[in-house]
Short mmCIF file of C-alpha atoms and ligand atoms in Angstrom, two decimals:
data_model
loop_
_atom_site.label_atom_id
_atom_site.label_comp_id
_atom_site.label_asym_id
_atom_site.label_seq_id
_atom_site.Cartn_x
_atom_site.Cartn_y
_atom_site.Cartn_z
CA MET A 21 -62.79 -17.21 5.99
CA ASP A 22 -63.72 -16.21 2.22
CA ARG A 23 -60.42 -16.35 0.75
CA SER A 24 -61.07 -13.98 -1.36
CA LYS A 25 -61.11 -10.75 1.22
CA LYS A 26 -57.24 -12.07 2.58
CA PRO A 27 -54.99 -9.14 2.82
CA ALA A 28 -51.79 -10.37 0.42
CA ALA A 29 -48.99 -11.13 2.31
CA ILE A 30 -46.67 -7.88 2.74
CA GLY A 31 -43.39 -8.44 1.03
CA VAL A 32 -40.52 -8.13 4.18
CA THR A 33 -37.34 -6.44 2.76
CA ALA A 34 -35.04 -8.34 4.90
CA THR A 35 -31.73 -6.25 6.08
CA PRO A 36 -28.92 -8.51 4.49
CA PRO A 37 -26.19 -9.04 6.67
CA GLN A 38 -23.92 -6.19 7.06
CA PRO A 39 -19.83 -5.26 7.74
CA THR A 40 -18.65 -5.15 11.17
CA ILE A 41 -15.97 -2.42 11.88
CA SER A 42 -14.50 -2.06 15.42
CA LEU A 43 -12.15 0.47 16.45
CA ALA A 44 -9.89 -0.01 19.60
CA ASN A 45 -6.63 0.50 21.23
CA ASN A 46 -6.00 2.41 17.76
CA ILE A 47 -6.73 -0.47 15.46
CA VAL A 48 -9.22 -0.77 13.10
CA GLN A 49 -11.47 -4.08 11.96
CA ALA A 50 -13.56 -4.87 9.41
CA THR A 51 -15.21 -8.14 8.38
CA LEU A 52 -17.25 -8.89 5.61
CA PRO A 53 -20.92 -11.06 6.21
CA THR A 54 -18.65 -13.67 3.79
CA GLY A 55 -15.87 -13.91 6.34
CA GLU A 56 -12.57 -11.62 4.46
CA SER A 57 -11.19 -9.21 7.08
CA VAL A 58 -8.77 -6.86 7.31
CA THR A 59 -6.83 -4.96 9.99
CA VAL A 60 -5.37 -1.72 10.01
CA HIS A 61 -2.83 0.07 12.62
CA LEU A 62 -3.81 4.05 13.17
CA TYR A 63 -0.20 3.60 13.57
CA GLY A 64 1.07 4.83 9.66
CA ALA A 65 -2.12 3.59 8.56
CA THR A 66 -0.91 0.53 7.80
CA VAL A 67 -2.29 -2.43 7.11
CA THR A 68 -1.50 -5.18 9.04
CA SER A 69 -3.65 -8.45 8.06
CA TRP A 70 -5.69 -9.15 4.98
CA ARG A 71 -7.74 -12.53 5.16
CA THR A 72 -9.39 -14.15 2.21
CA ALA A 73 -13.28 -15.53 3.38
CA ASN A 74 -11.11 -18.85 4.59
CA GLY A 75 -9.28 -17.42 6.97
CA ALA A 76 -6.08 -17.38 4.80
CA GLU A 77 -3.96 -14.96 5.51
CA GLN A 78 -2.77 -12.70 2.47
CA LEU A 79 -0.05 -10.16 4.12
CA TRP A 80 3.36 -11.05 5.34
CA LEU A 81 3.88 -9.68 9.13
CA SER A 82 7.47 -9.57 10.69
CA ASP A 83 7.18 -11.61 14.37
CA ALA A 84 8.64 -8.51 15.93
CA ALA A 85 7.02 -5.66 14.15
CA ALA A 86 6.72 -2.93 16.79
CA LEU A 87 3.05 -2.64 17.25
CA ASP A 88 3.38 0.26 19.76
CA GLY A 89 3.85 3.19 17.51
CA SER A 90 7.96 3.17 18.50
CA LYS A 91 8.83 2.32 14.93
CA PRO A 92 7.34 1.94 11.54
CA ILE A 93 5.66 -1.36 11.21
CA ARG A 94 7.71 -4.19 9.60
CA GLY A 95 5.26 -5.88 6.94
CA GLY A 96 1.33 -5.58 6.23
CA ILE A 97 0.73 -2.61 3.58
CA PRO A 98 3.22 0.71 5.09
CA VAL A 99 2.26 3.76 3.80
CA VAL A 100 5.32 5.85 2.07
CA PHE A 101 5.12 9.31 1.93
CA PRO A 102 8.81 10.63 1.66
CA VAL A 103 8.70 13.96 0.98
CA ARG A 104 11.63 16.40 0.03
CA ARG A 105 11.36 20.59 0.06
CA LEU A 106 11.06 21.82 -3.54
CA PRO A 107 14.55 23.57 -4.63
CA PRO A 108 13.71 26.93 -5.37
CA ILE A 109 14.53 25.93 -9.05
CA LEU A 110 11.82 23.62 -9.28
CA SER A 111 9.53 26.00 -7.33
CA SER A 112 7.56 27.41 -10.13
CA HIS A 113 7.76 24.34 -12.29
CA PRO A 114 5.10 24.46 -14.76
CA SER A 115 4.31 20.59 -15.14
CA ARG A 116 2.93 18.66 -12.54
CA ARG A 117 5.87 15.40 -12.80
CA SER A 118 9.43 17.04 -11.87
CA LEU A 119 12.10 15.96 -14.89
CA ALA A 120 13.11 12.54 -13.87
CA GLY A 121 16.05 13.12 -11.60
CA PRO A 122 18.40 10.49 -9.60
CA ILE A 123 16.61 8.17 -7.78
CA VAL A 124 16.37 9.25 -4.52
CA PHE A 125 13.94 6.91 -2.99
CA GLY A 126 14.97 5.67 0.69
CA PRO A 127 17.18 7.77 2.83
CA PRO A 128 16.39 11.07 2.10
CA PRO A 129 19.58 12.77 0.26
CA PRO A 130 22.09 13.72 2.58
CA ASN A 131 22.52 17.94 3.58
CA HIS A 132 18.94 18.17 2.38
CA ALA A 133 16.27 20.22 4.39
CA THR A 134 14.51 16.54 5.20
CA SER A 135 17.72 14.39 5.50
CA SER A 136 16.97 14.25 9.06
CA LEU A 137 13.49 13.30 8.28
CA PRO A 138 13.27 9.05 8.57
CA GLN A 139 13.69 6.98 5.58
CA HIS A 140 10.52 6.59 3.59
CA GLY A 141 9.21 9.86 4.80
CA PHE A 142 7.29 10.17 7.97
CA ALA A 143 3.64 9.17 7.13
CA ARG A 144 3.73 5.65 8.36
CA ASN A 145 5.23 6.48 11.87
CA SER A 146 2.49 8.97 12.60
CA LEU A 147 -0.81 8.52 14.05
CA TRP A 148 -3.44 8.76 11.70
CA GLU A 149 -7.54 9.22 12.61
CA PHE A 150 -9.80 6.95 11.48
CA LEU A 151 -12.60 9.39 9.64
CA GLY A 152 -14.92 6.53 9.05
CA LYS A 153 -16.52 4.26 6.34
CA SER A 154 -18.46 3.57 3.95
CA SER A 155 -20.24 0.15 2.93
CA SER A 156 -22.43 -0.74 -0.48
CA GLU A 157 -25.94 -0.78 1.47
CA SER A 158 -27.16 -3.65 -0.64
CA THR A 159 -30.97 -4.39 0.57
CA SER A 160 -31.95 -7.66 -0.73
CA SER A 161 -35.07 -7.52 -2.68
CA SER A 162 -36.16 -11.52 -1.65
CA SER A 163 -37.45 -12.23 1.98
CA SER A 164 -35.63 -15.33 2.50
CA SER A 165 -33.11 -14.25 5.66
CA THR A 166 -29.87 -15.53 3.43
CA ALA A 167 -30.19 -12.15 1.13
CA ALA A 168 -26.89 -11.01 -0.65
CA ALA A 169 -24.89 -10.05 1.97
CA ASP A 170 -22.71 -6.55 1.50
CA ASN A 171 -20.02 -7.30 -0.53
CA ALA A 172 -17.21 -4.29 0.51
CA VAL A 173 -16.60 -1.83 3.12
CA LYS A 174 -14.13 1.38 2.61
CA LEU A 175 -12.41 2.44 5.48
CA ASP A 176 -10.70 6.00 5.57
CA PHE A 177 -8.17 7.33 7.22
CA GLY A 178 -6.81 10.99 7.50
CA LEU A 179 -3.60 12.55 8.33
CA SER A 180 -2.97 16.73 8.16
CA PRO A 181 0.02 18.88 9.98
CA SER A 182 -1.67 19.00 13.21
CA MET A 183 -1.07 15.27 13.83
CA LEU A 184 2.79 15.78 12.74
CA SER A 185 5.38 16.35 15.49
CA PRO A 186 6.74 20.14 15.77
CA ASP A 187 9.82 18.39 14.60
CA THR A 188 8.54 16.99 11.49
CA LYS A 189 6.24 19.56 10.79
CA SER A 190 9.20 22.54 10.63
CA LYS A 191 10.85 19.90 8.66
CA TRP A 192 8.43 20.00 5.80
CA PRO A 193 6.02 22.81 6.83
CA TYR A 194 3.73 22.54 4.24
CA GLU A 195 -0.45 22.60 4.10
CA PHE A 196 -0.97 19.47 3.17
CA GLY A 197 -3.98 16.66 3.38
CA LEU A 198 -3.79 12.98 3.29
CA VAL A 199 -6.88 10.74 3.36
CA TYR A 200 -5.67 6.62 2.91
CA SER A 201 -8.64 4.63 1.93
CA VAL A 202 -8.67 1.14 2.28
CA THR A 203 -11.76 -1.21 0.44
CA LEU A 204 -11.99 -4.54 1.63
CA SER A 205 -14.45 -6.67 -0.77
CA ARG A 206 -15.01 -10.01 -1.61
CA GLU A 207 -12.56 -9.86 -4.67
CA GLY A 208 -10.27 -9.02 -3.03
CA LEU A 209 -8.64 -5.32 -1.12
CA GLY A 210 -7.77 -2.26 -2.67
CA THR A 211 -5.76 0.98 -0.62
CA SER A 212 -5.30 4.46 -2.16
CA LEU A 213 -3.98 7.77 -0.91
CA GLN A 214 -5.30 11.47 -1.27
CA VAL A 215 -3.07 13.75 -1.31
CA ARG A 216 -3.79 17.33 -0.85
CA ASN A 217 -2.17 20.69 -1.38
CA GLN A 218 -4.18 22.86 0.93
CA GLY A 219 -1.61 25.71 1.23
CA GLY A 220 -0.21 28.75 -1.02
CA GLU A 221 3.36 27.17 -2.23
CA ASN A 222 3.68 23.94 -4.60
CA PHE A 223 5.82 20.57 -3.17
CA GLU A 224 6.40 17.34 -4.43
CA PHE A 225 6.66 13.64 -3.12
CA GLN A 226 6.69 10.29 -3.82
CA VAL A 227 4.59 7.69 -2.38
CA LEU A 228 4.60 4.17 -2.23
CA LEU A 229 2.12 1.35 -1.06
CA HIS A 230 5.40 -0.82 0.83
CA THR A 231 2.61 -4.26 0.66
CA TYR A 232 4.58 -7.26 1.91
CA LEU A 233 2.39 -9.96 0.09
CA ALA A 234 2.67 -13.68 2.15
CA VAL A 235 4.20 -16.54 -0.40
CA GLU A 236 4.63 -20.49 0.77
CA ASP A 237 8.03 -20.01 -0.56
CA ILE A 238 9.96 -17.35 -2.10
CA SER A 239 12.40 -20.24 -4.17
CA LYS A 240 8.71 -21.04 -5.87
CA ILE A 241 7.49 -18.13 -7.00
CA GLN A 242 7.56 -15.21 -10.22
CA ILE A 243 6.64 -12.40 -11.16
CA SER A 244 5.60 -10.77 -14.27
CA PRO A 245 5.40 -8.94 -16.93
CA LEU A 246 8.18 -6.63 -16.93
CA GLN A 247 10.31 -7.90 -19.59
CA GLY A 248 11.81 -4.87 -21.18
CA LYS A 249 10.67 -2.37 -18.48
CA SER A 250 13.62 -0.57 -17.26
CA TYR A 251 14.54 -0.76 -13.32
CA VAL A 252 16.88 0.75 -11.23
CA ASP A 253 18.79 -2.14 -9.29
CA LYS A 254 19.65 -0.73 -5.82
CA VAL A 255 21.68 -3.76 -5.45
CA ARG A 256 24.03 -2.62 -7.91
CA ASN A 257 24.29 0.75 -6.94
CA ALA A 258 21.33 2.40 -8.57
CA THR A 259 22.26 1.61 -11.59
CA GLU A 260 19.89 1.54 -14.46
CA HIS A 261 19.07 -1.84 -16.47
CA THR A 262 16.77 -2.94 -18.80
CA GLU A 263 14.38 -6.25 -17.50
CA SER A 264 15.08 -9.24 -19.80
CA ALA A 265 13.50 -12.29 -18.22
CA ALA A 266 9.61 -12.77 -19.25
CA SER A 267 9.18 -13.37 -15.39
CA ILE A 268 11.84 -12.55 -12.47
CA GLN A 269 12.49 -15.37 -9.47
CA ILE A 270 14.09 -14.50 -6.54
CA SER A 271 17.40 -16.14 -5.56
CA ALA A 272 18.84 -13.40 -3.72
CA GLU A 273 19.06 -10.01 -1.91
CA THR A 274 16.28 -8.51 -4.66
CA ASP A 275 15.80 -4.15 -4.56
CA ARG A 276 14.63 -3.07 -8.08
CA ILE A 277 12.52 0.10 -8.69
CA TYR A 278 10.72 -0.91 -12.10
CA LYS A 279 9.62 2.68 -13.94
CA ASP A 280 6.83 3.33 -16.47
CA LEU A 281 4.37 0.94 -15.93
CA ASP A 282 1.36 0.88 -17.17
CA PRO A 283 -0.99 0.89 -14.34
CA SER A 284 -3.95 -1.07 -15.85
CA VAL A 285 -1.77 -4.19 -16.82
CA PRO A 286 -1.65 -6.13 -14.11
CA ILE A 287 1.64 -7.67 -11.77
CA VAL A 288 1.25 -11.42 -11.72
CA VAL A 289 2.90 -13.25 -8.82
CA THR A 290 2.61 -16.96 -9.45
CA SER A 291 3.11 -20.12 -8.57
CA SER A 292 6.15 -21.22 -10.66
CA SER A 293 5.16 -24.81 -9.80
CA SER A 294 1.31 -24.78 -10.68
CA GLY A 295 1.46 -21.49 -12.51
CA THR A 296 -1.87 -20.27 -10.57
CA ASP A 297 -2.18 -16.60 -10.11
CA LEU A 298 -1.30 -16.05 -6.42
CA PHE A 299 -1.89 -12.37 -6.69
CA SER A 300 -2.94 -10.06 -9.31
CA ILE A 301 -2.04 -5.48 -8.70
CA THR A 302 -3.50 -3.23 -10.57
CA ARG A 303 -2.88 0.46 -10.03
CA GLU A 304 -4.43 3.87 -10.63
CA GLY A 305 -2.27 6.79 -10.49
CA LEU A 306 0.91 4.58 -9.89
CA THR A 307 3.49 3.90 -12.90
CA ASP A 308 6.14 2.30 -10.97
CA ALA A 309 6.71 -0.95 -8.74
CA VAL A 310 9.22 -1.87 -6.60
CA VAL A 311 10.27 -5.94 -6.18
CA TRP A 312 11.80 -6.50 -2.99
CA ASN A 313 12.97 -9.21 -0.80
CA PRO A 314 16.05 -8.43 1.80
CA TRP A 315 17.04 -12.50 1.68
CA ILE A 316 19.31 -13.88 4.34
CA ASP A 317 21.88 -11.45 5.18
CA LYS A 318 19.74 -8.10 4.91
CA ALA A 319 16.81 -10.17 6.57
CA ARG A 320 19.06 -11.31 9.74
CA SER A 321 20.83 -7.62 10.00
CA MET A 322 16.59 -6.01 10.80
CA GLY A 323 15.94 -6.30 14.33
CA ASP A 324 12.12 -6.23 13.59
CA PHE A 325 12.20 -8.93 10.97
CA SER A 326 11.54 -12.29 12.36
CA PRO A 327 11.91 -14.96 11.57
CA ASP A 328 15.56 -14.68 10.44
CA ASP A 329 14.10 -17.28 7.41
CA GLY A 330 11.10 -15.29 7.27
CA TYR A 331 12.45 -13.59 4.03
CA LYS A 332 11.59 -17.25 2.47
CA ARG A 333 8.00 -16.44 2.88
CA MET A 334 7.32 -12.84 2.23
CA VAL A 335 7.81 -10.65 -1.30
CA CYS A 336 7.58 -7.02 -1.28
CA VAL A 337 5.56 -6.16 -4.66
CA GLU A 338 5.09 -1.82 -4.31
CA ALA A 339 3.04 -0.37 -6.13
CA GLY A 340 4.30 3.53 -6.46
CA SER A 341 5.57 7.03 -7.83
CA VAL A 342 9.46 7.19 -6.81
CA ALA A 343 11.24 7.55 -10.12
CA GLY A 344 10.34 11.35 -10.32
CA TRP A 345 8.90 13.25 -8.40
CA THR A 346 5.18 14.51 -8.49
CA VAL A 347 4.71 17.94 -8.12
CA LEU A 348 1.42 19.24 -6.38
CA GLU A 349 0.16 22.98 -6.71
CA ALA A 350 -1.25 24.90 -4.38
CA GLY A 351 -5.05 23.83 -4.28
CA GLU A 352 -4.71 20.97 -5.99
CA SER A 353 -4.86 17.09 -5.51
CA TRP A 354 -3.88 13.72 -6.33
CA GLU A 355 -4.69 10.73 -5.72
CA GLY A 356 -3.13 6.98 -6.33
CA GLY A 357 -3.84 3.41 -5.20
CA GLN A 358 -3.96 -0.19 -5.94
CA PHE A 359 -6.05 -3.30 -6.19
CA ILE A 360 -4.53 -6.37 -5.00
CA ARG A 361 -6.32 -9.67 -6.43
CA PRO A 362 -5.77 -12.69 -4.26
CA SER A 363 -5.72 -16.14 -5.66
CA SER A 364 -9.05 -17.76 -6.68
CA THR A 365 -7.89 -20.89 -4.15
CA SER A 366 -6.79 -18.63 -1.25
O1 TA6 B 409 11.05 -0.81 -0.73
C1 TA6 B 409 12.33 -1.46 -0.77
C2 TA6 B 409 13.08 -0.37 0.16
O2 TA6 B 409 13.53 0.58 -0.18
C3 TA6 B 409 14.51 -1.55 0.56
O3 TA6 B 409 15.58 -0.94 0.06
C4 TA6 B 409 14.39 -1.49 2.03
O4 TA6 B 409 15.40 -0.25 2.58
C5 TA6 B 409 12.86 -1.66 2.67
O5 TA6 B 409 12.33 -0.43 1.05
C6 TA6 B 409 12.95 -1.62 3.48
O6 TA6 B 409 12.73 -0.41 4.41
P1 TA6 B 409 12.80 0.21 5.60
O7 TA6 B 409 12.87 1.97 6.05
O8 TA6 B 409 10.98 -0.29 5.64
O9 TA6 B 409 13.82 -0.73 6.73
#
């Protein structure tokens, strides 16, 4: 054949391997082609597992965590959306962020319209819906079958008043909308919450991403940079203090709300033996962070915290907005989130 007449080869764009996503039994699982994976229970839109490409689990989950919807899941990343009915005096409060009143994060205040709401609000013990996924559909420019794979997948979950129990709805009768996004990428895990006020009345809220990070040994980690930051110490009667340590180490029950942090400055959990960064957490729209470890007695006192010595292998670093109350005016929306980068050796 006269080779000059042979048709040029037609470039074939290979479809790179895509993330896999499944939904079964109210559990969404997603896996990237490179092996990273995440598991999200529709109950509470709770992330219960996040593994890096080599399969290393990055989150701590209690062996006794209730996974049947009977109570909030102990571990992973519970979404804490406590609410408090806006007192009349604040209903026309001009600022979006009311004056930082006393720290009320945790059990709702006594004798209050929401005082019978569960601690940490209703988001983590409600059944959310899976709204779907979006991934960066990368197509390969090369014809090789080992083309670049998708490196991220975003899973969206929704909660609205019609999905709440009548009892909860009666206690917090606001027309809200929540969209919680979980983004798994090769670089790390992002979770963000969008709050919409779809009604005609302002409401206020707090939010916390109650992340249980898995560590090998609590006595061999340190958390920084919190030096000079003001914090409320719930182990010392919610008194206010200023952090003096360049990095904090945990050797007893620790329950501190660090306030007014620069969300773009990573909170870093490092190994105190090797100096390796184990986790680096940046935030958007969330200027507070809770550091919590129950230690021996409190761990033993929680029926769904198992094993009893599990406190040695977890630390909660919880990005949130809990030092004050965010006021959301009718028709407005708010968004806040975190991005957790795991150790480069994970
Ligand atoms: O985030 C810290 C904290 O508020 C602690 O005070 C402790 O109560 C922890 O959360 C666990 O709360 P839970 O309601 O999940 O038992």
